[in-house]
Coordinates of C-alpha atoms and ligand atoms in Angstrom, one line a residue:
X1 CA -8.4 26.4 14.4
X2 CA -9.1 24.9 17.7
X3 CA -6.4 22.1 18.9
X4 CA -7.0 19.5 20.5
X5 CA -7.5 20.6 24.7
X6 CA -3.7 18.6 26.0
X7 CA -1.4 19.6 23.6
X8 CA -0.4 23.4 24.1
X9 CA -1.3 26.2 21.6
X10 CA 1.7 26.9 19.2
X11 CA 1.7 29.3 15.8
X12 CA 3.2 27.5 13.1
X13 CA 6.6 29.0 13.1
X14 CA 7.0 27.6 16.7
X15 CA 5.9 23.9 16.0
X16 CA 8.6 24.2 13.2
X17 CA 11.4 25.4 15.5
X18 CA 10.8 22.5 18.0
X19 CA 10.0 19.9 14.9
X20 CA 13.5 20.8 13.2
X21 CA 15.2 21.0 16.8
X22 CA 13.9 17.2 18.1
X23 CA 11.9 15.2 15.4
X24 CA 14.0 13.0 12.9
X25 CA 11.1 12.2 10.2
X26 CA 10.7 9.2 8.2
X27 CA 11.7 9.3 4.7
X28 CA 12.9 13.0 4.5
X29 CA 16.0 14.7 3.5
X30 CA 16.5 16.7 6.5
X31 CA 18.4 19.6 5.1
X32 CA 15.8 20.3 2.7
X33 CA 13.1 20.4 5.3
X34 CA 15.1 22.2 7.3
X35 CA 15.2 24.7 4.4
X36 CA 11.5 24.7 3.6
X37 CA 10.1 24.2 7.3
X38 CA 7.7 21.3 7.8
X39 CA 3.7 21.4 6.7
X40 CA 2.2 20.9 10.0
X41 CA -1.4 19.1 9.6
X42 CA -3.2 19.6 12.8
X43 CA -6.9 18.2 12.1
X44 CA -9.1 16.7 9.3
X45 CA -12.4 16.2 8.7
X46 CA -14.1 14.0 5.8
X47 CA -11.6 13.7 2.7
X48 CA -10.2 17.4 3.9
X49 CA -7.0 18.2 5.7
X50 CA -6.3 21.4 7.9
X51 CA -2.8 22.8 8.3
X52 CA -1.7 24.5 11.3
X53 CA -2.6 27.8 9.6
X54 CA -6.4 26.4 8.8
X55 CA -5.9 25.8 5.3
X56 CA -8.0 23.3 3.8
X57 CA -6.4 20.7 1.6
X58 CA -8.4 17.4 -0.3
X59 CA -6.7 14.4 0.7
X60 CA -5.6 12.6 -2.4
X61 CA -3.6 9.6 -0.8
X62 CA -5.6 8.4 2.4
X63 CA -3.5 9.7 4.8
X64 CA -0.4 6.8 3.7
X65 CA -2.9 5.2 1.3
X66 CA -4.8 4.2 4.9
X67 CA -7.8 6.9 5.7
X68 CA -10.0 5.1 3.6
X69 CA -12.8 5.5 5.3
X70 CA -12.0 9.1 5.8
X71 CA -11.3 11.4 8.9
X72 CA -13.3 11.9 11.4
X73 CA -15.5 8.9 11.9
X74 CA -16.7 8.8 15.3
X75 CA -17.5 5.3 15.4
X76 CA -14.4 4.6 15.1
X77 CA -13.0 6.9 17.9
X78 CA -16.2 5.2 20.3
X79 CA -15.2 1.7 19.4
X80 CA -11.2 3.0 20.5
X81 CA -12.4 5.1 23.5
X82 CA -14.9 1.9 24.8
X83 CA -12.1 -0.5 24.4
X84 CA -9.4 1.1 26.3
X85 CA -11.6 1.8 29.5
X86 CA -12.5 -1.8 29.1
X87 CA -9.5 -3.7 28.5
X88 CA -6.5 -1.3 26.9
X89 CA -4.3 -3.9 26.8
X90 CA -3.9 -7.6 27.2
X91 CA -1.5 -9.7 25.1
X92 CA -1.8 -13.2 23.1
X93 CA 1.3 -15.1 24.1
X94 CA 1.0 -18.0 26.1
X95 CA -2.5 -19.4 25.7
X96 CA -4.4 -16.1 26.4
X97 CA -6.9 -14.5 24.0
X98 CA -9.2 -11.2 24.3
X99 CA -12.7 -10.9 22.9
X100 CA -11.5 -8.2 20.0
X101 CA -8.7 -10.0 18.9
X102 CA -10.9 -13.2 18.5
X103 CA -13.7 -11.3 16.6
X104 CA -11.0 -9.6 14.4
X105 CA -10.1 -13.1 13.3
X106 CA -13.6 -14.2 12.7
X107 CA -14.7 -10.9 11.0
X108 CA -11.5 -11.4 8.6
X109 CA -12.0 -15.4 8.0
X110 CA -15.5 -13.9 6.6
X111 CA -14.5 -10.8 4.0
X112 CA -10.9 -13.0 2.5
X113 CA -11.0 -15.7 0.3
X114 CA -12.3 -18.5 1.2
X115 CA -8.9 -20.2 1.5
X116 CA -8.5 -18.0 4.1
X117 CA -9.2 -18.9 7.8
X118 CA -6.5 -17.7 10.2
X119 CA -4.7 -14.8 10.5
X120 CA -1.4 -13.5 12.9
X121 CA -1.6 -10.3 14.0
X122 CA 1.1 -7.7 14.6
X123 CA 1.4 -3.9 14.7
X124 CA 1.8 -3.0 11.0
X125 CA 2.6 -3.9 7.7
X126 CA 6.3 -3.9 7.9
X127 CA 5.9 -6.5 10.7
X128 CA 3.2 -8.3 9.1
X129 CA 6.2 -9.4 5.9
X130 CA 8.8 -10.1 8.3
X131 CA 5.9 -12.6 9.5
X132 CA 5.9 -13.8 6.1
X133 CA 9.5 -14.6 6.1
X134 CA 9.3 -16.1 9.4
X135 CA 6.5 -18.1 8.7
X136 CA 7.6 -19.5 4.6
X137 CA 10.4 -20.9 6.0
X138 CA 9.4 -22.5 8.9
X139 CA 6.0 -23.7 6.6
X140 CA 8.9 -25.9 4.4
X141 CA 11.0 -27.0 7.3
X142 CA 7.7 -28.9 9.0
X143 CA 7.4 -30.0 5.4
X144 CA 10.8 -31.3 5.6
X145 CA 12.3 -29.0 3.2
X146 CA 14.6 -27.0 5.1
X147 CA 16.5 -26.0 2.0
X148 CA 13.6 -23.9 0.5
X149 CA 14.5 -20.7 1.7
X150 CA 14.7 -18.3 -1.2
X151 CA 12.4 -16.1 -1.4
X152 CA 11.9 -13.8 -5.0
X153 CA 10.3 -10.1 -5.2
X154 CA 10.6 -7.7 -7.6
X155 CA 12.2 -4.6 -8.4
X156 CA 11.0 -1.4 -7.5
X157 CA 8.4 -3.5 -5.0
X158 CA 7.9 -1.6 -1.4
X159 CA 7.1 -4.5 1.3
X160 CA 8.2 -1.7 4.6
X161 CA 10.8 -0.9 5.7
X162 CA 12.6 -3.2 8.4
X163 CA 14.9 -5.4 8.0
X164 CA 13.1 -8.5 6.5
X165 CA 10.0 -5.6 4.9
X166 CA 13.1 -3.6 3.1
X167 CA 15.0 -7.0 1.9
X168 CA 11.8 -7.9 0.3
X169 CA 11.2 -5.0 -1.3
X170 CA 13.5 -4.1 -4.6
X171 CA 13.4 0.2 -3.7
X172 CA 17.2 0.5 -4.7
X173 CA 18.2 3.5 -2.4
X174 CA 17.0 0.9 0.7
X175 CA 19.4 -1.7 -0.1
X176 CA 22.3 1.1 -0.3
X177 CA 21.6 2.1 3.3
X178 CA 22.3 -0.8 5.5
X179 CA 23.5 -3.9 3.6
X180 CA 20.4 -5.0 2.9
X181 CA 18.6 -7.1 0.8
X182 CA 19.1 -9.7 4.0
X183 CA 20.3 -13.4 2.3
X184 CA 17.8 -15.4 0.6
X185 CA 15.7 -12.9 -0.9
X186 CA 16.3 -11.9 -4.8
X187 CA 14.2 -9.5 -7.1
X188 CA 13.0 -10.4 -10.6
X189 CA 11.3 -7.0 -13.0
X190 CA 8.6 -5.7 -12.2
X191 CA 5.7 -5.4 -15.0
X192 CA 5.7 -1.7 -15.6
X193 CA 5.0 -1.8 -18.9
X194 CA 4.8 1.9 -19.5
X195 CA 8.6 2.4 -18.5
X196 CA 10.0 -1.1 -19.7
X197 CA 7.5 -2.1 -22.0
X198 CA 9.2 -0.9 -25.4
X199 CA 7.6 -1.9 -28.5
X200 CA 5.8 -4.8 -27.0
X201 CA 1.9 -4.9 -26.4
X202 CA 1.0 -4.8 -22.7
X203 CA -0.2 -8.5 -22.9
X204 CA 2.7 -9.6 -24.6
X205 CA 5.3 -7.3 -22.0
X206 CA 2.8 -9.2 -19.6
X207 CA 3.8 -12.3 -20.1
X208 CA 7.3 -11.8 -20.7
X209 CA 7.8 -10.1 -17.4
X210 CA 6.1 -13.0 -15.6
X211 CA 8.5 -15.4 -17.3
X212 CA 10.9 -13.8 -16.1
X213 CA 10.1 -15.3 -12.6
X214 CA 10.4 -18.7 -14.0
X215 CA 14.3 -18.4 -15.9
X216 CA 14.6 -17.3 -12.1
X217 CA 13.3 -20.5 -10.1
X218 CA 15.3 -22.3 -12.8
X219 CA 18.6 -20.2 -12.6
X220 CA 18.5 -20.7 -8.6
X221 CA 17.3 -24.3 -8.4
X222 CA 13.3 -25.1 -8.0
X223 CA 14.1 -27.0 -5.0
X224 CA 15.7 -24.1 -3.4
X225 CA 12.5 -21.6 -3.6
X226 CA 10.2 -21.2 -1.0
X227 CA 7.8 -18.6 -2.4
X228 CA 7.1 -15.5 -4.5
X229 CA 6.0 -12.4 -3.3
X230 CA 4.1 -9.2 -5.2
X231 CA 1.8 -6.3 -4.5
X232 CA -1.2 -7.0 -7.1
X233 CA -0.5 -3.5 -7.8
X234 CA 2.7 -1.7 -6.8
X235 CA 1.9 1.2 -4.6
X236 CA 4.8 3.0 -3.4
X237 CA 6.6 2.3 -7.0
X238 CA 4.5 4.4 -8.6
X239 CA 1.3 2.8 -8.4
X240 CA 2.5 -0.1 -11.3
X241 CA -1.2 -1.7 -12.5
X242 CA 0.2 -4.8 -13.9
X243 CA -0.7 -6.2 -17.9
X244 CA -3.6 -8.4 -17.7
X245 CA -1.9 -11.3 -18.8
X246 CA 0.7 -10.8 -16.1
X247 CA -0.9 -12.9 -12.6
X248 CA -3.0 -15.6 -14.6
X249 CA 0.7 -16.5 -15.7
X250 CA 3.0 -16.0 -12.7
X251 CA -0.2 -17.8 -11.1
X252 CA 0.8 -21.1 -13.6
X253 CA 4.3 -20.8 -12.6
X254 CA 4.0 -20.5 -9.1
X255 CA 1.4 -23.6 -9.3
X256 CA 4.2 -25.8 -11.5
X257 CA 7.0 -25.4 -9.3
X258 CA 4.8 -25.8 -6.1
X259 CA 6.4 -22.4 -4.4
X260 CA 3.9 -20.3 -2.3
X261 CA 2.1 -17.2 -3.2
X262 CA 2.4 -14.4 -1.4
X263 CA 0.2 -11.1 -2.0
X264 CA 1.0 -8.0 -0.5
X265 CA -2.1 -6.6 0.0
X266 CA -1.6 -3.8 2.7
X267 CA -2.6 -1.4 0.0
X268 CA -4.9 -3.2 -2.4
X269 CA -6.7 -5.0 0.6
X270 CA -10.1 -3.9 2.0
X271 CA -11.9 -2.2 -1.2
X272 CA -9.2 -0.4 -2.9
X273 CA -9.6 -1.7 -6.3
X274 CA -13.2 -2.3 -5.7
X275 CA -13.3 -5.9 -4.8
X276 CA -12.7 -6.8 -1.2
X277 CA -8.4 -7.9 -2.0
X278 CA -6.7 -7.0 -4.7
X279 CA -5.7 -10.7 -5.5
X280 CA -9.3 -11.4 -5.9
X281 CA -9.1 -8.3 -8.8
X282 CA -6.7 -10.2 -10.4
X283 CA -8.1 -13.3 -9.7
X284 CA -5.0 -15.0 -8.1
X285 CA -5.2 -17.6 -5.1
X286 CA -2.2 -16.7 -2.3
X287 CA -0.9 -19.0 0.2
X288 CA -0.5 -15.9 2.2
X289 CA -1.5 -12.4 2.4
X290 CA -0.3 -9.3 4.5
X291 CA -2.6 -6.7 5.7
X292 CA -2.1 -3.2 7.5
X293 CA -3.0 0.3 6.4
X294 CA -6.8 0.2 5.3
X295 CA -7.7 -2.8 7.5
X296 CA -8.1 -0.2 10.5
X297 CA -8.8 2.9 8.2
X298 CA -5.3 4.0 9.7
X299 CA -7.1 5.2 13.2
X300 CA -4.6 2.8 15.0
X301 CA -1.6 1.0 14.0
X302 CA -2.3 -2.7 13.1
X303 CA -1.4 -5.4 10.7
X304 CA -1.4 -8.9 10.1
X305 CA -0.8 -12.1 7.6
X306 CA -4.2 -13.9 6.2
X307 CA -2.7 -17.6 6.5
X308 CA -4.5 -20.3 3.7
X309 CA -5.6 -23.6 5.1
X310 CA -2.7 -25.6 3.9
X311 CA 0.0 -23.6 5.6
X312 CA -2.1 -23.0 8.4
X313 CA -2.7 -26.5 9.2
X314 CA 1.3 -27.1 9.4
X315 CA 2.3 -24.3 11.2
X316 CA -0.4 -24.7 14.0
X317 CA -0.2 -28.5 14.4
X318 CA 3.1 -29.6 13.7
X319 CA 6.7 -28.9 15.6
X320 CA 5.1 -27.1 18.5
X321 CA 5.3 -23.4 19.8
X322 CA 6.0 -21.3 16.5
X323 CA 8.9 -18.8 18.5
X324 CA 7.4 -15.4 16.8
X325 CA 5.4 -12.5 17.9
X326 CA 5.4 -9.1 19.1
X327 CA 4.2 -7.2 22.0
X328 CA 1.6 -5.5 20.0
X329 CA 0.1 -8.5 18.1
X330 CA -3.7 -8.0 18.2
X331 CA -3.5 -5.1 20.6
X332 CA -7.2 -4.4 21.4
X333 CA -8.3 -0.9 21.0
X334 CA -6.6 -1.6 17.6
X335 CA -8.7 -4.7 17.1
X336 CA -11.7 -3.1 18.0
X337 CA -11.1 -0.2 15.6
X338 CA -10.3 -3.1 12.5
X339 CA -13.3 -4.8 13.7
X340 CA -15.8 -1.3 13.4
X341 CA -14.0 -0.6 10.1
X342 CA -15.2 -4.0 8.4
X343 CA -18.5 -3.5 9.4
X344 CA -19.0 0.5 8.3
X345 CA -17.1 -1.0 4.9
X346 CA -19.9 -4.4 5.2
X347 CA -22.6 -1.9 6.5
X348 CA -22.6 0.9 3.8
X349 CA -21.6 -1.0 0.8
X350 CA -18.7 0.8 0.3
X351 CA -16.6 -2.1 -1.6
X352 CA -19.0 -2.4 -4.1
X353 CA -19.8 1.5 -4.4
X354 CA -16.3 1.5 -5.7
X355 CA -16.7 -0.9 -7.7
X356 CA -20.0 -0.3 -9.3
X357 CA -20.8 3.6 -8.6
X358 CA -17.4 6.2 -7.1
X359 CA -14.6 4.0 -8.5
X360 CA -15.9 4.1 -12.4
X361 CA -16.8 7.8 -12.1
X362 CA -12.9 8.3 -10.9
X363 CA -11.3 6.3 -13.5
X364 CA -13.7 8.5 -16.3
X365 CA -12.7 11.9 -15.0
X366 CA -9.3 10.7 -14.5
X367 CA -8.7 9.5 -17.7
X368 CA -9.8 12.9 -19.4
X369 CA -6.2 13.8 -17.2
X370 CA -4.4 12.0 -20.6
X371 CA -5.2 15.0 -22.9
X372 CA -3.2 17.2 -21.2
X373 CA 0.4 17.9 -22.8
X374 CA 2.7 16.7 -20.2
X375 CA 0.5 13.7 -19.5
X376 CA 1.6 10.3 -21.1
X377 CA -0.7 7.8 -19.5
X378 CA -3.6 7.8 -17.2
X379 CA -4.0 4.8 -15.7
X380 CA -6.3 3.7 -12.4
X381 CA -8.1 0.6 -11.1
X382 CA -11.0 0.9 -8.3
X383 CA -9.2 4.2 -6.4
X384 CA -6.1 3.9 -6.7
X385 CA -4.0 5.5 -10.0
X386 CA -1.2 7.2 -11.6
X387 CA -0.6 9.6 -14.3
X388 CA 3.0 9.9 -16.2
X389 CA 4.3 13.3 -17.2
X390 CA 6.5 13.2 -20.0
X391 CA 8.0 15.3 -22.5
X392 CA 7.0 13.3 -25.3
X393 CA 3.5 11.7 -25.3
X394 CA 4.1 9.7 -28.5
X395 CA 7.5 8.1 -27.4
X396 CA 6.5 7.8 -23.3
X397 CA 10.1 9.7 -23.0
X398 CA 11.8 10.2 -19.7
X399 CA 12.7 13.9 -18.5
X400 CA 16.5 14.6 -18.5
X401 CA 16.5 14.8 -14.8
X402 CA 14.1 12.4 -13.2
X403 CA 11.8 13.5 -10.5
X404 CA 12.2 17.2 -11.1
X405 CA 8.9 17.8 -12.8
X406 CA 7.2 15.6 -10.1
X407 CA 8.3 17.6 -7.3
X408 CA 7.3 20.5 -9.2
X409 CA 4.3 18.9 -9.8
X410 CA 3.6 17.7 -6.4
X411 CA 4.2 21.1 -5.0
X412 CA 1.8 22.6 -7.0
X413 CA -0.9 20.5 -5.9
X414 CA -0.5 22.0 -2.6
X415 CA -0.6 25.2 -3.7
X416 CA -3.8 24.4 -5.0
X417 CA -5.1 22.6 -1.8
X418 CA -4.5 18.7 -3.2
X419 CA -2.4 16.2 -1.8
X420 CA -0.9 14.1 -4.8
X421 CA 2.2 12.2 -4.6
X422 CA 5.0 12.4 -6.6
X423 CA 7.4 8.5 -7.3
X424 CA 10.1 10.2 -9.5
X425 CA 8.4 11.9 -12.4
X426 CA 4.7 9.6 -11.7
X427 CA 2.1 11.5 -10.0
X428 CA -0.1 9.1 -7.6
X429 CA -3.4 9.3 -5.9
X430 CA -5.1 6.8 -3.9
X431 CA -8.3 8.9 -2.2
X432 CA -10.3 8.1 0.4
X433 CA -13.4 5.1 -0.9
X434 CA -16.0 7.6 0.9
X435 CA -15.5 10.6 -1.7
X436 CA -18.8 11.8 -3.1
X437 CA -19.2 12.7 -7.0
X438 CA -18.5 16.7 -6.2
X439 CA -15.0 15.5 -4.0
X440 CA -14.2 13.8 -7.8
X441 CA -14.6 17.1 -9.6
X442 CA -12.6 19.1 -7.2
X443 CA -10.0 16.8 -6.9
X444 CA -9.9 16.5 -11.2
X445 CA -10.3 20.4 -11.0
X446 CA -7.2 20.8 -9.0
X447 CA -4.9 18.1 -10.7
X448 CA -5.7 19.7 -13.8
X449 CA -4.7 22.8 -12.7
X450 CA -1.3 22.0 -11.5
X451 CA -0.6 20.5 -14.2
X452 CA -0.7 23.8 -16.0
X453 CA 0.9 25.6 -13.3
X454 CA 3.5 22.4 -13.8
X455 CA 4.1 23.1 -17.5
X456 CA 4.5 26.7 -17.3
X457 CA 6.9 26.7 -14.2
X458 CA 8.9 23.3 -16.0
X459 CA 9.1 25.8 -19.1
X460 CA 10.4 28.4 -17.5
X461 CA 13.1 26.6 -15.5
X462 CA 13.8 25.0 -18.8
X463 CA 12.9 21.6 -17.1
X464 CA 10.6 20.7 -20.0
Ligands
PLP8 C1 3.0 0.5 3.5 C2 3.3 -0.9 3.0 C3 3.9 -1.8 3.8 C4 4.5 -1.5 5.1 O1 3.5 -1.2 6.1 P1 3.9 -0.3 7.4 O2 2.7 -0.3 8.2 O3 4.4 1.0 6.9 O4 5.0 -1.1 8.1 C5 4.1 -3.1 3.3 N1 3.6 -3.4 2.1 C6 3.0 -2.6 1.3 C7 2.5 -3.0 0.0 C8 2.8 -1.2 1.7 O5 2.3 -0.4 0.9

């Protein structure tokens, strides 16, 4: 495999030495990686990865849930490479603007909901809800309600990872590290019928697990909320497809009580579930909505908040200079990258191919996945799904040890050239939109396999 010309050539073994001697990762237990050695990915090409030793592996999470457009895309490379020998960088503080930042916003003002007109940019998704924060509470002091600060998530909800992101979300071992969640931000359940659900039919778990966001407004004080927040389908959680009945009510509450709606949609956002937004999926109307990940197919880091009309208006015209932004806010090789992404997603139909054509054929050959033994539930909307090994089908029963059999499950998929994620014992996939039929079959043929490999390795380890 051929790198790229100005980084030097290194075997495997070597980029491992220098990774475990200088590079603290992200999310990884160190000593274990520093048992195993890290999986160096070096190119990519379509819905196919290359590791440093030229294996080929079929991509079955877009990169971060981002690529979804796929590797390899030269126009959007051109539309970086053109930018940055015309204008790499310019900021938007201070009454300055640059022509891709200001077709960004017009490009995005067409494809969200019509509530939608302005957006604030910033470098990623993360930044994009601390935005959110920002911005809900200074929405209700111009409305002269300073004392609506409280802001309620969810359980087991992932809104990134600083300060204000990690607060917001409900991911347990985050609060343990660091103090967090931050004050003013509390977590209701999360819908996840399949673990929580009991006896109850998913409409009826549906509805109770929306109620529960309204014993919460009441327990706290309605006057004292400033808005709800939720991913239209948890991502990072374990890809959590809420009941039906579960946002047409938690849509009524947050209407009663006034509060502001707030859809994560850095995931669900630009086609995943086959409509443009996942709140649109769902048919929910949000006050505001954070995007990231897909909106640039991942190429560059970049991010934002979809602001409705009604917030909008106070924010930008009362109380003067809002004091937030970041260095990176509508950088503009990043903004020209979003901006060629929306129109290849406008251009070739691919929002509607998942709904209509790629996305049904998925969810088909994915649910045949539920036949398998270890397989309790199959469950997927547009591209994005999970399936939930078990060692009882009938009773949706947990393993002894959680997350064992995912992690053997995951690393089986590698073995047999898939990336699939493991949250806990919940195997994930979210693939690129641009798959083709054949790209389906392998990537069915594979899971299937592992799963096997799965049972017969959990077996023997006496894990199942
Ligand atoms: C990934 C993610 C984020 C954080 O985005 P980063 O770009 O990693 O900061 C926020 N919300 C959701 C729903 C996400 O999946």
């Amino acid at each position: 495999m051929s790198s790229s010309s100005f980084l030097p050539s290194r075997s495997t073994a070597e980029w491992q030495a220098l990774d475990a001697s200088h590079y603290i990762h992200p999310f990884t237990d160190h000593a274990a990686l520093g048992r195993k050695g890290t999986r160096v990915i070096s190119r990519a090409e379509g819905v196919y990865l290359y590791d440093s030793d030229g294996r080929q592996i079929l991509d079955g999470m877009s990169g971060l849930w981002c690529v979804n457009l796929g590797y390899g895309r030269r126009e959007l490379a051109d539309a970086a490479y053109r930018q940055l020998l015309e204008l790499p960088y310019y900021n938007s503080f201070f009454q300055v603007a640059h022509p891709p930042a200001i077709e960004l916003s017009r490009l995005l003002a067409e494809v969200t909901p019509p509530q939608f007109k302005h957006v604030f940019f910033t470098g990623s998704g993360s930044e994009a809800n601390d935005t959110v924060v920002r911005s809900v509470r200074r929405y209700w002091e111009l409305m002269g309600q300073p004392q609506r600060t409280v802001i309620i998530s969810r359980t087991n909800a992932y809104h990134g990872s600083t300060m204000a992101g990690a607060s917001l979300g409900g991911m347990a071992p985050m609060h343990a590290q660091g103090g967090l969640p931050i004050p003013g931000i509390v977590h209701i359940r999360q819908p996840y019928w399949y673990a929580e659900g009991g006896d109850l039919s998913p409409e009826e778990f549906g509805r109770v697990a929306a109620r529960a966001l309204e014993e919460k407004i009441l327990e706290i004080g309605p006057e004292r909320i400033a808005a709800f927040i939720g991913e239209p389908i948890q991502g990072a959680g374990g890809v959590i497809i809420p009941p039906a009945t579960y946002w047409p009510e938690i849509q009524k509450i947050v209407d009663r009580f006034g509060i502001l709606l707030i859809a994560d949609e850095v995931i669900c956002g630009f086609g995943r579930t086959g409509e443009w937004f996942g709140s649109q999926y769902f048919g929910i109307k949000p006050d505001l909505m954070p995007i990231a990940k897909g909106m640039s197919s991942g190429y560059l880091p970049i991010g934002g908040v979809m602001i409705a009309d009604r917030v909008a208006e106070v924010l930008t015209e009362k109380g003067g200079e809002f004091a937030h932004g970041f260095t990176y806010s509508g950088h503009p090789a990043a903004c020209a990258v979003a901006c060629a992404t929306i129109n290849i997603l406008r251009n070739e139909g691919i929002v509607e191919r998942v709904r209509d054509d790629i996305g049904p054929y998925l969810q088909g050959r994915w649910r045949e996945l539920a036949d398998h033994p270890l397989v309790g539930e199959a469950r997927m909307v547009g591209m994005i799904g999970a399936l939930e090994l078990t060692a009882d089908k009938a009773r949706r029963q947990r393993f002894a040890e959680q997350g064992e059999v995912g992690t053997l499950c995951r690393d089986a998929c590698i073995s047999n050239g898939l990336v699939m994620r493991a949250v806990r014992d919940t195997m994930i996939v979210a693939p690129p939109l641009v798959m083709t039929r054949a790209h389906v079959d392998e990537l069915i043929d594979k899971a299937r396999k592992a799963l096997d490999a799965t049972l017969q390795e959990g077996r023997k380890l006496g894990k199942i």
